[in-house]
Structure formats: C-alpha cells, structure tokens
Coordinates of C-alpha atoms in Angstrom, one line a residue:
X20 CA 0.0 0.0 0.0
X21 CA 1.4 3.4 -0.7
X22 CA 1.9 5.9 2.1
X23 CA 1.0 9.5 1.5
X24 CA 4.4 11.1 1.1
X25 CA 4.6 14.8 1.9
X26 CA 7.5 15.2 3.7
X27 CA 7.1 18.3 5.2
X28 CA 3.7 17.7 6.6
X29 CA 4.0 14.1 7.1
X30 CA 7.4 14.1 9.1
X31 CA 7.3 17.3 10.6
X32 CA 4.0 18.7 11.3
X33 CA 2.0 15.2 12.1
X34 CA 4.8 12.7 13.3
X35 CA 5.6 15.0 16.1
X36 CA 3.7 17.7 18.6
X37 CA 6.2 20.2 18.2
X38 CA 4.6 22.1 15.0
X39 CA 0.9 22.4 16.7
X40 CA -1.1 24.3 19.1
X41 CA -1.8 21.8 21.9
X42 CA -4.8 22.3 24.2
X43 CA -5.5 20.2 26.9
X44 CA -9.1 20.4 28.9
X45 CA -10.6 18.7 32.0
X46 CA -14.1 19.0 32.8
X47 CA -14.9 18.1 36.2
X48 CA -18.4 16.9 37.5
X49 CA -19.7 16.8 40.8
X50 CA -20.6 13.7 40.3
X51 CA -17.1 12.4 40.0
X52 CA -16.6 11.7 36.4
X53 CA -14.5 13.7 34.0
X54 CA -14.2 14.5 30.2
X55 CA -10.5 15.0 29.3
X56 CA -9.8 16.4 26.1
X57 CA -6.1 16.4 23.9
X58 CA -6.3 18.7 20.9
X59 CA -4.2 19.1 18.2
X60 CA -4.3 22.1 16.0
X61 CA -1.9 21.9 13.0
X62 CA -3.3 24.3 10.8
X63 CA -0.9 27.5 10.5
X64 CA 1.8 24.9 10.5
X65 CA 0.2 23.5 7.4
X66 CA -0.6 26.9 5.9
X67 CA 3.3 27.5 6.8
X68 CA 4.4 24.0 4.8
X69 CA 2.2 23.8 2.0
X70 CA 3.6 27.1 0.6
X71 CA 7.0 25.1 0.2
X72 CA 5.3 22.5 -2.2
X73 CA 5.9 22.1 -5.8
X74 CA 2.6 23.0 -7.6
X75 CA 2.6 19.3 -8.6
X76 CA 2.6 17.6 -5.5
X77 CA -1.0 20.3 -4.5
X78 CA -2.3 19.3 -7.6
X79 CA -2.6 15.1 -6.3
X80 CA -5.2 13.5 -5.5
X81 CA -3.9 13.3 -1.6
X82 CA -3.5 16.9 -1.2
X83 CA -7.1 17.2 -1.8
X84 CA -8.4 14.7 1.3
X85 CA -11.2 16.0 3.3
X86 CA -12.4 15.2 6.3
X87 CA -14.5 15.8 9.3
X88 CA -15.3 12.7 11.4
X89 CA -15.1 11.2 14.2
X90 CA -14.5 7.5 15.2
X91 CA -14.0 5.1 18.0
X92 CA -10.3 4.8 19.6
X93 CA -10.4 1.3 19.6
X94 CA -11.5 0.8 16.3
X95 CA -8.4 2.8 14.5
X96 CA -6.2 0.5 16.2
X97 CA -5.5 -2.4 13.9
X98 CA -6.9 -6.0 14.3
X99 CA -3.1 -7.1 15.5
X100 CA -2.5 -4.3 17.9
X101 CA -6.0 -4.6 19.4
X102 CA -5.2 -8.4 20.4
X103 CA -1.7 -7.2 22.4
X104 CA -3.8 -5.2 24.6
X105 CA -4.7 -6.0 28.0
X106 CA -8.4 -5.7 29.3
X107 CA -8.4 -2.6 30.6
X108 CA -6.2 -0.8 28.4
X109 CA -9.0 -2.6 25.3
X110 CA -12.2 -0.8 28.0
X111 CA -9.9 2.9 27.6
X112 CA -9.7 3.0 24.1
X113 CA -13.4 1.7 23.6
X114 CA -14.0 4.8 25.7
X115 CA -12.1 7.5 24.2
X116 CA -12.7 8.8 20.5
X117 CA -11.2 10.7 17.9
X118 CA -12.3 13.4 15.9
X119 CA -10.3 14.6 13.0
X120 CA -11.0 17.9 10.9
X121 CA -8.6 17.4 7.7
X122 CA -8.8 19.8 4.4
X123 CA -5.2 20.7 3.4
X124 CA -6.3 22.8 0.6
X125 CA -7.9 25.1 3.3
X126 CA -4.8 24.2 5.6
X127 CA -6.8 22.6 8.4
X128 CA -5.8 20.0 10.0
X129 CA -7.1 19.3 13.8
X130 CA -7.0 16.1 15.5
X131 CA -9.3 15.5 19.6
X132 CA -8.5 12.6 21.1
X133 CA -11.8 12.4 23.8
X134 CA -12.4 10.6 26.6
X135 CA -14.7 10.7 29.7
X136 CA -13.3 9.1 32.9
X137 CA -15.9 7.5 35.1
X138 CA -13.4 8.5 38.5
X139 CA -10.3 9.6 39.6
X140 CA -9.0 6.6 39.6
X141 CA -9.9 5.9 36.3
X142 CA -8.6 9.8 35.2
X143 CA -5.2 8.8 36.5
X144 CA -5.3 5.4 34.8
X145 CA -5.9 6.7 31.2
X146 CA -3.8 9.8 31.3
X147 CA -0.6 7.3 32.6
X148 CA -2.0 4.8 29.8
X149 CA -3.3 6.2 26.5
X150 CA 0.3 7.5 25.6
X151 CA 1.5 3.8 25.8
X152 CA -1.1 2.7 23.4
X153 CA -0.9 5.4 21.1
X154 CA 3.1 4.5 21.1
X155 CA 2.5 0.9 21.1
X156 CA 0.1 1.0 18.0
X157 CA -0.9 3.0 14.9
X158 CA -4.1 5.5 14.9
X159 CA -5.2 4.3 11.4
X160 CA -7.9 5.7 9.2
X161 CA -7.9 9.0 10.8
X162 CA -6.4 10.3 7.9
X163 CA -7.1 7.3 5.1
X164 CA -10.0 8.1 1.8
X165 CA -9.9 4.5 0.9
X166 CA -8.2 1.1 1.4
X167 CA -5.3 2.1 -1.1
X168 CA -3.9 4.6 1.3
X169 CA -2.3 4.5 4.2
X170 CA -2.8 6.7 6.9
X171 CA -0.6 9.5 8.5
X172 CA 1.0 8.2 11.8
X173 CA -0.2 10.4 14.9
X174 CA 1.1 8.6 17.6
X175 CA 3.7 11.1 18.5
X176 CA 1.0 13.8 19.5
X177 CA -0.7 11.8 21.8
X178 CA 2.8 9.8 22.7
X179 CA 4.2 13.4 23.7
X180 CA 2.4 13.3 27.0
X181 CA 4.1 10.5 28.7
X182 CA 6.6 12.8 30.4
X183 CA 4.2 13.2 32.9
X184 CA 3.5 11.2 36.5
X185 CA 0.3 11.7 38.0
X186 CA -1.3 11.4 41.4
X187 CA -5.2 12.0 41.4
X188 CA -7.6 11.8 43.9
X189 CA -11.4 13.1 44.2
X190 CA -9.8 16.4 45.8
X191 CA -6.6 16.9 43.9
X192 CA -5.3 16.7 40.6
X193 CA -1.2 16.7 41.0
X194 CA 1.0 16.5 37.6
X195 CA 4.7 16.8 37.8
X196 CA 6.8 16.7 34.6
X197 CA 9.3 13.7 34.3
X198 CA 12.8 15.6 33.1
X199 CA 14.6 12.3 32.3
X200 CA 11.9 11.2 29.8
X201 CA 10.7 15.0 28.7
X202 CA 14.7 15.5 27.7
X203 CA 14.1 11.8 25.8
X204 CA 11.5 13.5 24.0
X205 CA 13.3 16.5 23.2
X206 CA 16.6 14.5 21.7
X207 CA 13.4 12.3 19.7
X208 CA 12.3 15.4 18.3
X209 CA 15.1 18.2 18.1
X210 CA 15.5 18.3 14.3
X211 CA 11.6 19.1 14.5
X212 CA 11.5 21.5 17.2
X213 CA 14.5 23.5 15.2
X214 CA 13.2 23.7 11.6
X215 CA 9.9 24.9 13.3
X216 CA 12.0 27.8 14.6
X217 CA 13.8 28.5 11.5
X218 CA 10.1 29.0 10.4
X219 CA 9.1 31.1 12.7
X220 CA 6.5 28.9 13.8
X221 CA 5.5 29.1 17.3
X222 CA 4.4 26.4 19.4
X223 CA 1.2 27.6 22.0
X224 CA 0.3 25.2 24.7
X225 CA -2.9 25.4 26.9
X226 CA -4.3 23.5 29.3
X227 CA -7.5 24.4 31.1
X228 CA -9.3 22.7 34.1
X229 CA -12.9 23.6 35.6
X230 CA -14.2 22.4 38.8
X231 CA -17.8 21.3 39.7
X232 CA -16.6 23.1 43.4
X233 CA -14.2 26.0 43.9
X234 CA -10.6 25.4 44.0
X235 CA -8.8 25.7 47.3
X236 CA -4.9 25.9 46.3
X237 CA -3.1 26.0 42.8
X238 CA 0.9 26.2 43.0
X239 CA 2.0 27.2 39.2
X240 CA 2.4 30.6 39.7
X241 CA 1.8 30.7 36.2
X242 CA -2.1 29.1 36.6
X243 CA -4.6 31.6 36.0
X244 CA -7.6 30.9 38.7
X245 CA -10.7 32.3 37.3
X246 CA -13.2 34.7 39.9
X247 CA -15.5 32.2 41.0
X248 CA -12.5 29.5 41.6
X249 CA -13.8 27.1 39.4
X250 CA -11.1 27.0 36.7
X251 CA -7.5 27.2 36.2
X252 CA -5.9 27.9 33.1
X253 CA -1.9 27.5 32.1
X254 CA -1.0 29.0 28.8
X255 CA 2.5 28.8 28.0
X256 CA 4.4 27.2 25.0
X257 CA 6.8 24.9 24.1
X258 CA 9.7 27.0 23.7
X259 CA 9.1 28.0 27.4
X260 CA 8.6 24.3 28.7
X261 CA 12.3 23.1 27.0
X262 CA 13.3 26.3 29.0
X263 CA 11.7 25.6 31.8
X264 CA 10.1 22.2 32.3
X265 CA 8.5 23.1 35.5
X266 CA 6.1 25.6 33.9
X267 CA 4.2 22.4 33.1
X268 CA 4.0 20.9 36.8
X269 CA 0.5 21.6 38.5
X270 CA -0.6 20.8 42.0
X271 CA -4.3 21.4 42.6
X272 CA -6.6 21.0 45.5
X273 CA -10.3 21.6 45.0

C-alpha cells in the first residue's frame, strides 16, 4: 500500500507535537466523572508548509483529502495491535474517541483525542496509559479516503504526554513533569522542534481545568484561577517548557 508522502507535513507537522497548538481540557463533575480532552491544532503549520510544495505535489489527489469525522479509539487501532492489549487498556480505548477535521487545501488539520473518565482513579489510569497505546500501535484511518492509502501516523501527539507522573484523587489533581523522559523527548524530536523555529512557527500550549466546586490551592504561579474559583488555566508554549520544564507541573486542590 502506498503511504502518502509529503514530507514536510507528514514528518514534521503530524509525526511530532512540536509544529501544533496543543490544548488540553478537563471537565470536572460533581458527580465524579471527567471529560479530558487532547487537541491538536496543525493548521498554521500547514498553511506555513504547504507554501513550500511544488505546484505538482498540491495538484494530487492526496492533497485534496477532506475530512471531518469522528470515530471510536479502539477501532483505528489495527486487528493485531488490538489483540496485544490487555483488558483494561481494550475498556480505555473503547472509551475515548477521535475526531479529526482534515482539508489541506484550506490548511486545516485538527486532531481530539476524547475521553470521559468515570473517576479519579480511572482519570489517572488513562492519562498514565493512552500515551502507551498510542506509542505501542498505529491510529489508522484518521487520515485514510480509501483502502489504497495508508494513513498518517499520529502517535507522537498523543505519545508526547508520557513525560508526565500523575497522582489524582477526588480532591486533587497533582502532575509533575518527568525531566529524564521530557529530555528523551526533546533529543526524539530536536531536528523538528528547530526547523519549526527557522520557520518562525511558534508552538502555544494550553491546558485548562474547571471544577464542579471551587478550587482551594493552585501552586503554578503561572495558573490563571478564574473569579468564581472554578477554573484554572496554564497557557505557556513549548519553547518556554524546553526552558523551563517546571512551567508544566501543576498541584491542585479543589
């Protein structure tokens, strides 16, 4: 099967979350569940690339792929990666979703990865897991038109996050950043991370929580808190974060 080759925006703008705005959101209900979302906007990165293609390679049938859908986790993970997972890491991608927005012609390309834990226990399991299996396997069809093409490989964007530990209770939502494996990922993805700076293309990263009940402490001095306490929001990017790796680290008790 052939693989869609544009280098630019195959290598360096999917393969890698360096070249993307990043948001991350947490929805907390009082009833203890929470929708966490990961999303993945690559679209002025694209509009950046595509003005380096030849005329040719915009006039191929793959440059003009559209689409807007949105499809089970599970079921873009192919029939052997699906039988190397274990129970519950098979119950967390049957419970998360992706949604992909794709018309490079327009330069959009977004990429959600959903998911809606049903606890604490069950937030802290999936944000410790789903980088595993996105490494592990292959998100296909996200990006495929037919049975001819492969698709583009997003694993990195999700995989980015495993430089993270987590300890997560019904009151507190602790991340602190892991510098031996966030300084793996950096080596990994340095060539990327430099030729987005020699296009002056900058690298935002958000991440916003809101709280059925007010917050009672935030330690990033960086965290916005909002006036009713309810939510905290950390923008920052990732030139700051390779400065800084700290930035990312957030301790909150609500």
């Amino acid at each position: 099967m052939k693989k869609l080759y544009f280098p630019l925006i195959l290598l360096v703008v999917l393969c890698f979350s360096s070249c993307v705005d990043i948001e991350e959101h947490y929805d907390f209900k009082s009833d203890g569940t929470c929708k966490v979302a990961y999303a993945f906007d690559m679209s002025r990165a694209v509009s950046v690339l595509v003005n380096l293609m030849s005329d040719s390679v915009k006039e191929t049938p793959q440059f003009s792929l559209v689409k807007d859908t949105t499809l089970n986790f599970y079921s873009a993970i192919p029939d052997s990666a699906q039988q190397k997972l274990k129970t519950e890491e098979v119950e967390l991608a049957k419970s998360s979703e992706l949604t992909v927005n794709m018309n490079l012609k327009k330069s959009v390309m977004k990429v959600t990865l959903n998911h809606t834990a049903k606890n604490a226990a069950d937030l802290q399991y999936y944000l410790q897991n789903v980088s595993k299996i996105a490494l592990n396997t292959q998100i296909s069809a996200i990006t495929t038109t037919d049975k001819t093409n492969k698709p583009f490989d997003a694993r990195q964007m999700v995989g980015g996050q495993d430089y993270y530990s987590y300890d997560i209770t019904p009151h507190k939502f602790y991340r602190i950043i892991d510098k031996a494996k966030f300084n793996a990922f950096l080596k990994k993805t340095q060539a990327t991370f430099m030729m987005a700076k020699a296009m002056l293309i900058d690298m935002p990263y958000k991440v916003i929580l809101r709280f059925a009940h007010p917050v009672k402490k935030v330690n990033n001095s960086k965290a916005m808190l909002s006036a009713d306490r309810r939510e905290v929001t950390l923008v920052t990017s990732m030139d700051e974060v390779i400065k800084n790796p700290n930035v990312m680290n957030l301790k909150i008790d609500f």
